[in-house]
Amino acid sequence: VIFPFAIESLASHHDRAAFSSGAEALDRHLATQAGQDMRRRIAGCYVAIEKAANQIAGYYTIAATSMPLSEISAKMAKKLPRYPLVPSIRLGRLAVARAHQGKGLGASLLIDAIERSLRSDIVAFAMVVDAKDESGVAFYRHHGFEAFASVPMSLSLPLAEAARRLEAM
Ligand SMILES: CC(C)(COP(=O)(O)OP(=O)(O)OC[C@H]1O[C@@H](n2cnc3c(N)ncnc32)[C@H](O)[C@@H]1OP(=O)(O)O)[C@@H](O)C(=O)NCCC(=O)NCCS
């Protein structure tokens, strides 16, 4: 099947107000905050545009962050230098419009964010996410993320492992 979406950087001509994911805070973030965060270099925002309708079908935000070494599993941390902070990329928000949920778009947006991170000249060890609820935690665990040692709603996935998973797909 042909992927019916184009993933683009959020721009002023995109209609953000119509986006509805069923998670009001995520809809509001896109409508009122994401553009401003882009202009101020707080986070990038990428939208999936449904080609046929020219509407936003999903979005994610992405920015630099770091995660405490103490939140990484002992097995993994053993292989890392003893710096207290591990360079990471935060997937700040991820949402798919209700009408498009369950068709693989959420996974496609996650893969796009991972590939974008892997392409960057600025390296990061892991992708980090803050899930908004248990269903979000389940979505990220399904895709290989592991909860922080002490913060169950924050999860991480080493980008090298993400790259191996993508190659195996
Ligand atoms: C969570 C969300 C992003 C998933 O997007 P989606 O397009 O509906 O999901 P996909 O169709 O891409 O699903 C991809 C895979 O994840 C699985 N999955 C989807 N939602 C899941 C969930 N909540 N828990 C566990 N697995 C989930 C699917 O079963 C599918 O598995 P498969 O590839 O093995 O068949 C979307 O439902 C959404 O935006 N919900 C409201 C906002 C939200 O909860 N955001 C989460 C960030 S905290």
mmCIF file of C-alpha atoms and ligand atoms in Angstrom:
data_model
loop_
_atom_site.group_PDB
_atom_site.id
_atom_site.type_symbol
_atom_site.label_atom_id
_atom_site.label_comp_id
_atom_site.label_asym_id
_atom_site.label_seq_id
_atom_site.Cartn_x
_atom_site.Cartn_y
_atom_site.Cartn_z
ATOM 1 C CA VAL A 1 0.000 0.000 0.000
ATOM 2 C CA ILE A 2 1.082 3.590 -0.655
ATOM 3 C CA PHE A 3 1.616 5.631 2.526
ATOM 4 C CA PRO A 4 -1.253 8.166 2.306
ATOM 5 C CA PHE A 5 0.523 10.717 4.529
ATOM 6 C CA ALA A 6 3.348 13.202 4.047
ATOM 7 C CA ILE A 7 5.403 14.071 7.134
ATOM 8 C CA GLU A 8 6.365 17.759 7.144
ATOM 9 C CA SER A 9 7.726 20.339 9.539
ATOM 10 C CA LEU A 10 4.806 22.275 11.090
ATOM 11 C CA ALA A 11 4.187 25.501 9.145
ATOM 12 C CA SER A 12 1.723 28.389 9.355
ATOM 13 C CA HIS A 13 -0.479 27.069 6.527
ATOM 14 C CA HIS A 14 -1.299 23.862 8.454
ATOM 15 C CA ASP A 15 -4.762 23.899 10.086
ATOM 16 C CA ARG A 16 -3.991 22.986 13.709
ATOM 17 C CA ALA A 17 -7.369 23.918 15.197
ATOM 18 C CA ALA A 18 -9.192 21.009 13.527
ATOM 19 C CA PHE A 19 -6.900 18.329 14.996
ATOM 20 C CA SER A 20 -8.626 15.977 17.462
ATOM 21 C CA SER A 21 -6.832 13.010 19.027
ATOM 22 C CA GLY A 22 -9.190 12.462 21.962
ATOM 23 C CA ALA A 23 -6.457 13.723 24.309
ATOM 24 C CA GLU A 24 -7.421 17.362 24.878
ATOM 25 C CA ALA A 25 -4.022 18.446 26.248
ATOM 26 C CA LEU A 26 -2.276 17.093 23.137
ATOM 27 C CA ASP A 27 -4.770 18.830 20.819
ATOM 28 C CA ARG A 28 -4.335 22.111 22.694
ATOM 29 C CA HIS A 29 -0.554 21.790 22.568
ATOM 30 C CA LEU A 30 -0.644 21.571 18.782
ATOM 31 C CA ALA A 31 -3.182 24.393 18.436
ATOM 32 C CA THR A 32 -1.533 26.893 20.777
ATOM 33 C CA GLN A 33 2.018 25.930 21.745
ATOM 34 C CA ALA A 34 3.867 23.883 19.137
ATOM 35 C CA GLY A 35 4.406 26.735 16.640
ATOM 36 C CA GLN A 36 5.694 29.077 19.327
ATOM 37 C CA ASP A 37 8.033 26.359 20.659
ATOM 38 C CA MET A 38 9.402 25.949 17.132
ATOM 39 C CA ARG A 39 10.057 29.681 16.686
ATOM 40 C CA ARG A 40 11.857 29.797 20.048
ATOM 41 C CA ARG A 41 13.883 26.639 19.306
ATOM 42 C CA ILE A 42 12.316 24.827 22.280
ATOM 43 C CA ALA A 43 11.178 21.862 20.158
ATOM 44 C CA GLY A 44 10.643 20.888 16.544
ATOM 45 C CA CYS A 45 7.176 19.775 15.468
ATOM 46 C CA TYR A 46 6.430 17.411 12.591
ATOM 47 C CA VAL A 47 2.957 16.746 11.231
ATOM 48 C CA ALA A 48 1.552 13.897 9.144
ATOM 49 C CA ILE A 49 -0.627 15.406 6.426
ATOM 50 C CA GLU A 50 -3.325 13.229 4.959
ATOM 51 C CA LYS A 51 -2.654 13.818 1.273
ATOM 52 C CA ALA A 52 -6.275 13.377 0.111
ATOM 53 C CA ALA A 53 -7.813 15.801 2.646
ATOM 54 C CA ASN A 54 -4.793 18.075 3.284
ATOM 55 C CA GLN A 55 -5.430 17.812 7.043
ATOM 56 C CA ILE A 56 -3.190 17.077 10.020
ATOM 57 C CA ALA A 57 -3.597 13.377 10.859
ATOM 58 C CA GLY A 58 -0.888 13.224 13.540
ATOM 59 C CA TYR A 59 2.069 15.051 15.002
ATOM 60 C CA TYR A 60 5.098 14.771 17.224
ATOM 61 C CA THR A 61 7.524 17.180 18.875
ATOM 62 C CA ILE A 62 11.228 16.552 19.314
ATOM 63 C CA ALA A 63 14.117 18.289 21.098
ATOM 64 C CA ALA A 64 17.464 17.743 22.754
ATOM 65 C CA THR A 65 17.493 16.528 26.347
ATOM 66 C CA SER A 66 19.581 14.414 28.689
ATOM 67 C CA MET A 67 18.683 11.564 30.995
ATOM 68 C CA PRO A 68 20.285 10.686 34.337
ATOM 69 C CA LEU A 69 22.626 7.712 34.054
ATOM 70 C CA SER A 70 20.968 6.413 37.243
ATOM 71 C CA GLU A 71 17.689 5.895 35.307
ATOM 72 C CA ILE A 72 19.299 3.477 32.838
ATOM 73 C CA SER A 73 19.229 -0.258 33.603
ATOM 74 C CA ALA A 74 22.377 -1.497 35.376
ATOM 75 C CA LYS A 75 23.143 -3.852 32.487
ATOM 76 C CA MET A 76 23.199 -0.978 29.982
ATOM 77 C CA ALA A 77 24.768 1.612 32.310
ATOM 78 C CA LYS A 78 27.760 -0.690 32.845
ATOM 79 C CA LYS A 79 28.778 -0.099 29.214
ATOM 80 C CA LEU A 80 28.560 3.712 29.439
ATOM 81 C CA PRO A 81 31.024 6.326 30.724
ATOM 82 C CA ARG A 82 30.401 7.486 34.292
ATOM 83 C CA TYR A 83 29.047 10.915 33.277
ATOM 84 C CA PRO A 84 25.941 11.664 35.363
ATOM 85 C CA LEU A 85 23.896 12.720 32.290
ATOM 86 C CA VAL A 86 23.427 10.716 29.107
ATOM 87 C CA PRO A 87 22.811 12.684 25.863
ATOM 88 C CA SER A 88 19.293 11.984 24.616
ATOM 89 C CA ILE A 89 16.493 13.180 22.359
ATOM 90 C CA ARG A 90 13.060 13.812 23.826
ATOM 91 C CA LEU A 91 9.942 12.876 21.926
ATOM 92 C CA GLY A 92 7.833 15.467 23.736
ATOM 93 C CA ARG A 93 4.362 14.744 22.336
ATOM 94 C CA LEU A 94 2.962 12.193 19.921
ATOM 95 C CA ALA A 95 -0.671 12.049 18.870
ATOM 96 C CA VAL A 96 -2.782 10.655 16.056
ATOM 97 C CA ALA A 97 -6.220 12.045 15.096
ATOM 98 C CA ARG A 98 -9.059 9.790 16.260
ATOM 99 C CA ALA A 99 -10.156 9.155 12.680
ATOM 100 C CA HIS A 100 -6.702 7.736 11.845
ATOM 101 C CA GLN A 101 -5.867 5.731 14.996
ATOM 102 C CA GLY A 102 -5.127 2.042 14.661
ATOM 103 C CA LYS A 103 -3.785 2.238 11.083
ATOM 104 C CA GLY A 104 -0.089 2.311 11.889
ATOM 105 C CA LEU A 105 0.329 6.092 11.778
ATOM 106 C CA GLY A 106 1.481 6.334 15.419
ATOM 107 C CA ALA A 107 4.187 3.756 14.702
ATOM 108 C CA SER A 108 5.157 5.576 11.480
ATOM 109 C CA LEU A 109 5.542 8.877 13.346
ATOM 110 C CA LEU A 110 7.649 7.172 16.015
ATOM 111 C CA ILE A 111 9.864 5.635 13.314
ATOM 112 C CA ASP A 112 10.166 9.029 11.585
ATOM 113 C CA ALA A 113 11.331 10.586 14.877
ATOM 114 C CA ILE A 114 13.852 7.777 15.430
ATOM 115 C CA GLU A 115 15.208 8.014 11.866
ATOM 116 C CA ARG A 116 15.475 11.798 12.173
ATOM 117 C CA SER A 117 17.437 11.309 15.410
ATOM 118 C CA LEU A 118 19.718 8.712 13.802
ATOM 119 C CA ARG A 119 20.401 11.038 10.822
ATOM 120 C CA SER A 120 21.429 13.947 13.036
ATOM 121 C CA ASP A 121 25.120 14.897 13.126
ATOM 122 C CA ILE A 122 24.649 15.599 16.829
ATOM 123 C CA VAL A 123 24.632 12.177 18.419
ATOM 124 C CA ALA A 124 22.412 11.027 21.251
ATOM 125 C CA PHE A 125 22.468 7.734 23.121
ATOM 126 C CA ALA A 126 18.729 7.309 23.665
ATOM 127 C CA MET A 127 15.271 8.530 22.787
ATOM 128 C CA VAL A 128 13.306 9.563 25.879
ATOM 129 C CA VAL A 129 9.524 9.947 26.216
ATOM 130 C CA ASP A 130 7.126 10.991 28.980
ATOM 131 C CA ALA A 131 3.949 8.961 28.625
ATOM 132 C CA LYS A 132 0.793 10.797 29.632
ATOM 133 C CA ASP A 133 -1.031 7.719 30.941
ATOM 134 C CA GLU A 134 -0.893 3.900 31.184
ATOM 135 C CA SER A 135 -2.034 3.518 27.589
ATOM 136 C CA GLY A 136 0.889 5.703 26.472
ATOM 137 C CA VAL A 137 3.276 3.593 28.573
ATOM 138 C CA ALA A 138 1.894 0.449 26.890
ATOM 139 C CA PHE A 139 2.341 1.988 23.413
ATOM 140 C CA TYR A 140 6.019 2.810 24.041
ATOM 141 C CA ARG A 141 6.751 -0.517 25.766
ATOM 142 C CA HIS A 142 5.229 -2.238 22.735
ATOM 143 C CA HIS A 143 7.882 -0.446 20.662
ATOM 144 C CA GLY A 144 10.813 -1.504 22.868
ATOM 145 C CA PHE A 145 11.032 1.422 25.321
ATOM 146 C CA GLU A 146 11.888 0.637 28.959
ATOM 147 C CA ALA A 147 10.683 2.641 31.958
ATOM 148 C CA PHE A 148 13.202 4.773 33.864
ATOM 149 C CA ALA A 149 14.432 3.048 37.041
ATOM 150 C CA SER A 150 12.554 5.483 39.306
ATOM 151 C CA VAL A 151 9.979 7.257 37.059
ATOM 152 C CA PRO A 152 7.492 4.740 35.619
ATOM 153 C CA MET A 153 5.904 7.247 33.179
ATOM 154 C CA SER A 154 9.258 8.157 31.586
ATOM 155 C CA LEU A 155 10.753 5.657 29.197
ATOM 156 C CA SER A 156 13.854 5.364 27.039
ATOM 157 C CA LEU A 157 15.110 3.390 24.085
ATOM 158 C CA PRO A 158 18.806 3.332 23.081
ATOM 159 C CA LEU A 159 18.968 4.648 19.494
ATOM 160 C CA ALA A 160 21.461 1.922 18.485
ATOM 161 C CA GLU A 161 18.879 -0.659 19.539
ATOM 162 C CA ALA A 162 16.163 1.271 17.653
ATOM 163 C CA ALA A 163 18.379 1.191 14.539
ATOM 164 C CA ARG A 164 18.805 -2.596 14.867
ATOM 165 C CA ARG A 165 15.041 -3.020 15.234
ATOM 166 C CA LEU A 166 14.427 -0.913 12.109
ATOM 167 C CA GLU A 167 16.973 -2.911 10.110
ATOM 168 C CA ALA A 168 15.249 -6.149 11.130
ATOM 169 C CA MET A 169 11.820 -4.858 9.939
HETATM 170 C C1 LIG B 1 -1.212 6.182 21.208
HETATM 171 C C2 LIG B 1 -1.317 6.569 19.727
HETATM 172 C C3 LIG B 1 -0.240 7.593 19.415
HETATM 173 C C4 LIG B 1 -1.107 5.312 18.876
HETATM 174 O O1 LIG B 1 -1.197 5.653 17.498
HETATM 175 P P1 LIG B 1 -1.988 4.717 16.480
HETATM 176 O O2 LIG B 1 -1.800 5.279 15.126
HETATM 177 O O3 LIG B 1 -3.388 4.555 16.955
HETATM 178 O O4 LIG B 1 -1.221 3.336 16.660
HETATM 179 P P2 LIG B 1 -0.681 2.376 15.500
HETATM 180 O O5 LIG B 1 -1.839 1.987 14.656
HETATM 181 O O6 LIG B 1 0.454 3.018 14.808
HETATM 182 O O7 LIG B 1 -0.160 1.152 16.341
HETATM 183 C C5 LIG B 1 1.124 0.610 16.136
HETATM 184 C C6 LIG B 1 1.316 -0.563 17.036
HETATM 185 O O8 LIG B 1 1.196 -0.130 18.401
HETATM 186 C C7 LIG B 1 0.190 -0.874 19.074
HETATM 187 N N1 LIG B 1 -0.519 0.045 19.972
HETATM 188 C C8 LIG B 1 -1.245 1.128 19.622
HETATM 189 N N2 LIG B 1 -1.708 1.752 20.715
HETATM 190 C C9 LIG B 1 -1.277 1.026 21.777
HETATM 191 C C10 LIG B 1 -1.427 1.170 23.179
HETATM 192 N N3 LIG B 1 -2.088 2.178 23.725
HETATM 193 N N4 LIG B 1 -0.843 0.225 23.954
HETATM 194 C C11 LIG B 1 -0.143 -0.808 23.439
HETATM 195 N N5 LIG B 1 0.045 -0.980 22.108
HETATM 196 C C12 LIG B 1 -0.515 -0.070 21.296
HETATM 197 C C13 LIG B 1 -0.710 -1.385 17.975
HETATM 198 O O9 LIG B 1 -1.376 -2.540 18.410
HETATM 199 C C14 LIG B 1 0.265 -1.661 16.858
HETATM 200 O O10 LIG B 1 0.925 -2.888 17.097
HETATM 201 P P3 LIG B 1 1.541 -3.795 15.905
HETATM 202 O O11 LIG B 1 2.446 -2.892 15.095
HETATM 203 O O12 LIG B 1 2.288 -4.863 16.624
HETATM 204 O O13 LIG B 1 0.367 -4.248 15.113
HETATM 205 C C15 LIG B 1 -2.709 7.152 19.383
HETATM 206 O O14 LIG B 1 -3.691 6.211 19.659
HETATM 207 C C16 LIG B 1 -3.057 8.446 20.088
HETATM 208 O O15 LIG B 1 -2.672 9.519 19.640
HETATM 209 N N6 LIG B 1 -3.813 8.380 21.203
HETATM 210 C C17 LIG B 1 -4.200 9.550 21.947
HETATM 211 C C18 LIG B 1 -3.034 10.306 22.499
HETATM 212 C C19 LIG B 1 -2.041 9.441 23.254
HETATM 213 O O16 LIG B 1 -2.428 8.611 24.047
HETATM 214 N N7 LIG B 1 -0.733 9.635 22.991
HETATM 215 C C20 LIG B 1 0.308 8.825 23.546
HETATM 216 C C21 LIG B 1 1.455 9.638 23.948
HETATM 217 S S1 LIG B 1 1.520 9.745 25.712
#
